[in-house]
Each structure stands twice: as C-alpha cells, then as structure tokens.
Amino acid sequence: MIDKWFRKNKVDRSSIDDRVNELKKRGVPAHVAIIMDGNGRWAKRRALPRVAGHREGMNTIKRTTKIASALGVEAITLYAFSTENWKRPRKEVEFLMKLPKELLHTYLPELIEQNVRVEMIGHREGLPAHTLESIDYAIEQTKQNDGLILNFAMNYGGRAELLEATKAVAKKVAAGDYSVDAIDESLFERELMTTHLPDPDLLIRTSGEVRLSNFLLWQLAYAEFIFTDVLWPDFTEAHFLDAVEEFQRRDRRFGSVEGKAHI
Ligand code: V0D
C-alpha cells in the first residue's frame, strides 16, 4: 500500500523507509500540531493565484498523513482555518470553505483504507453548512478507525477555546457540581476541544513565521516548537522526518540534563 504510493509520487522509498525505522526505535511524538503556512507565498512565486497554493497544500496534507501514520504518530492537528482567517477577502474564504469537500471527495476512501480517523475542533457556528456536511460525513465514515487521528482545526481560536472552557467550568460550579477549590488542570482540560487527545509534543510551523497565532494555547505548554522556512506546499515527508529527528535530539538533550521535567 505505502509502497505503491511512494512509487507513484517518485519518492525514494528506501531511504524514507530506513529513516522511519530508525526514528521508530526512539520516541516518536504522540501528537503533532501543524501550522500550514506559506500557500499564498508559494503561489505568488509562481505567478499563480493564491488559491492555487491552497489547493497544492492539500497534497502536503496527504503526504503528511501517510508519513505520520507510518511513524506511528497517534494524532496530527492541522490549523486549517483560524477565527482570524475570516478577515481574508470574501472570495478567498468562499474558495477555502469548498476545500474540505474537494479533498474528501477523492481522498476519503484512501483515508478509510489507511485506518485514519477524521476529527475536527473549532467553532461549528459560522462555518457554512456545506462545509460541515462534508466534514461530518468523513467523521462519521471514519469513526470506527483506530489508526492515526487526522484532526482539522476549523474556525478555531485558542483564546476563545479557553474562554469557553472557563464558562463551562463556571456553570458547573454555579450548578453545585463541584467547588472552586476542586478546579485543577485535569478538570479544566475536560472542557477543552482536545480533551480526548494527548497534548501535542511537537509543533511545526512552515514558511518562516515564528508565531503561535492563537493555536492550541493551553495544549502546547510543553511542546517542542520547530519553525522551518519551507513553504507548506513544498513540505515533504523528508521534512517531516527532519522535524521528528530534531524533536528526538532535543528530547534526548533534555532527558540527560533534566530527566523528564522538560524545563
Ligand atoms: C488551505 C493548506 C484541507 C492550508 C491546505 C476551510 C490552507 C488547504 C481541508 C480540510 C485548507 C478540512 C477539514 C476536513 C477535510 C479537509 C482544508 C481549509 C483549508 C479551511 F475534514 N485543506 N484545507 N480546510 N487548505
């Protein structure tokens, strides 16, 4: 299966495979969060419309899903649309909102075959019905899969998530479910959209920007951050493996100095 795909995509399979096997001997991150930046810049460099970059970015999602699965990563969370992205030109937003359907139309059977489970975090309110329909269908069709979780952050904002969680906790206190003093991290985390996922151990942001942009503010507290100048459409499986390799180097270094404290 993986075989055929690498051949089709002209990837030097043997070296990728060898690297995967090497990396699997050490700890691979359980959850990788990714800010998929640089699609517009990729298009601009080719004198193409921005939307061509967004479309090309979907191929990188396919590559990343494959390589993360091969490594045995439990979950990847992709920042597909932030609450700030509504400020983009209306035509571009309309185009973006059609991408989930476009991707899933051809790709859902492959995801099912690969045992990938599709999930989504973010505010459903505000997203077009047709977009939610496509995503919900994929979620439904893959809910029995127990391989990689492919989690899309859509209309997501970290601060909004923390406020929502805070309100949910406050309501439970007001209802007498528990006392203020009982509020601790584990109780608070139950109100987050990622409650069923481990915290990301690794954040990757492509395209040279060195910012968090309101992504998973609580969950990334202890993550390793890797920023690369590579634009998202140019991001290959080799780049993903480079990031995991760097993650392991850092983890090992801290491991020797601070034990598992990660400070
Ligand atoms: C644009 C590069 C896939 C990043 C990839 C509406 C920016 C292409 C999805 C998608 C976007 C989302 C959910 C789902 C299946 C696919 C997607 C958006 C943008 C925001 F269930 N690519 N993609 N969603 N881009």
JSON list of C-alpha atoms in Angstrom, two decimals, residues 100 104 108 111-112 116-119 132-143 145 152:
[
{"chain": "A", "resi": 100, "resn": "PRO", "atom": "CA", "xyz": [-12.81, 20.05, 2.67]},
{"chain": "A", "resi": 104, "resn": "LEU", "atom": "CA", "xyz": [-12.62, 14.35, 0.91]},
{"chain": "A", "resi": 108, "resn": "LEU", "atom": "CA", "xyz": [-11.98, 9.68, 1.88]},
{"chain": "A", "resi": 111, "resn": "LEU", "atom": "CA", "xyz": [-8.32, 7.55, 4.48]},
{"chain": "A", "resi": 112, "resn": "ILE", "atom": "CA", "xyz": [-10.66, 4.68, 5.31]},
{"chain": "A", "resi": 116, "resn": "VAL", "atom": "CA", "xyz": [-7.29, 7.09, 9.58]},
{"chain": "A", "resi": 117, "resn": "ARG", "atom": "CA", "xyz": [-9.91, 8.71, 11.79]},
{"chain": "A", "resi": 118, "resn": "VAL", "atom": "CA", "xyz": [-11.01, 12.22, 10.79]},
{"chain": "A", "resi": 119, "resn": "GLU", "atom": "CA", "xyz": [-11.89, 14.66, 13.55]},
{"chain": "A", "resi": 132, "resn": "LEU", "atom": "CA", "xyz": [-19.73, 20.99, 7.87]},
{"chain": "A", "resi": 133, "resn": "GLU", "atom": "CA", "xyz": [-21.71, 18.41, 5.90]},
{"chain": "A", "resi": 134, "resn": "SER", "atom": "CA", "xyz": [-18.57, 17.13, 4.13]},
{"chain": "A", "resi": 135, "resn": "ILE", "atom": "CA", "xyz": [-16.53, 17.07, 7.31]},
{"chain": "A", "resi": 136, "resn": "ASP", "atom": "CA", "xyz": [-19.29, 15.40, 9.35]},
{"chain": "A", "resi": 137, "resn": "TYR", "atom": "CA", "xyz": [-19.65, 12.73, 6.69]},
{"chain": "A", "resi": 138, "resn": "ALA", "atom": "CA", "xyz": [-15.90, 11.99, 6.86]},
{"chain": "A", "resi": 139, "resn": "ILE", "atom": "CA", "xyz": [-16.01, 11.94, 10.66]},
{"chain": "A", "resi": 140, "resn": "GLU", "atom": "CA", "xyz": [-18.93, 9.51, 10.56]},
{"chain": "A", "resi": 141, "resn": "GLN", "atom": "CA", "xyz": [-17.35, 7.27, 7.93]},
{"chain": "A", "resi": 142, "resn": "THR", "atom": "CA", "xyz": [-14.05, 7.00, 9.82]},
{"chain": "A", "resi": 143, "resn": "LYS", "atom": "CA", "xyz": [-15.25, 6.89, 13.43]},
{"chain": "A", "resi": 145, "resn": "ASN", "atom": "CA", "xyz": [-10.91, 3.58, 12.56]},
{"chain": "A", "resi": 152, "resn": "PHE", "atom": "CA", "xyz": [-8.65, 19.58, 11.50]}
]
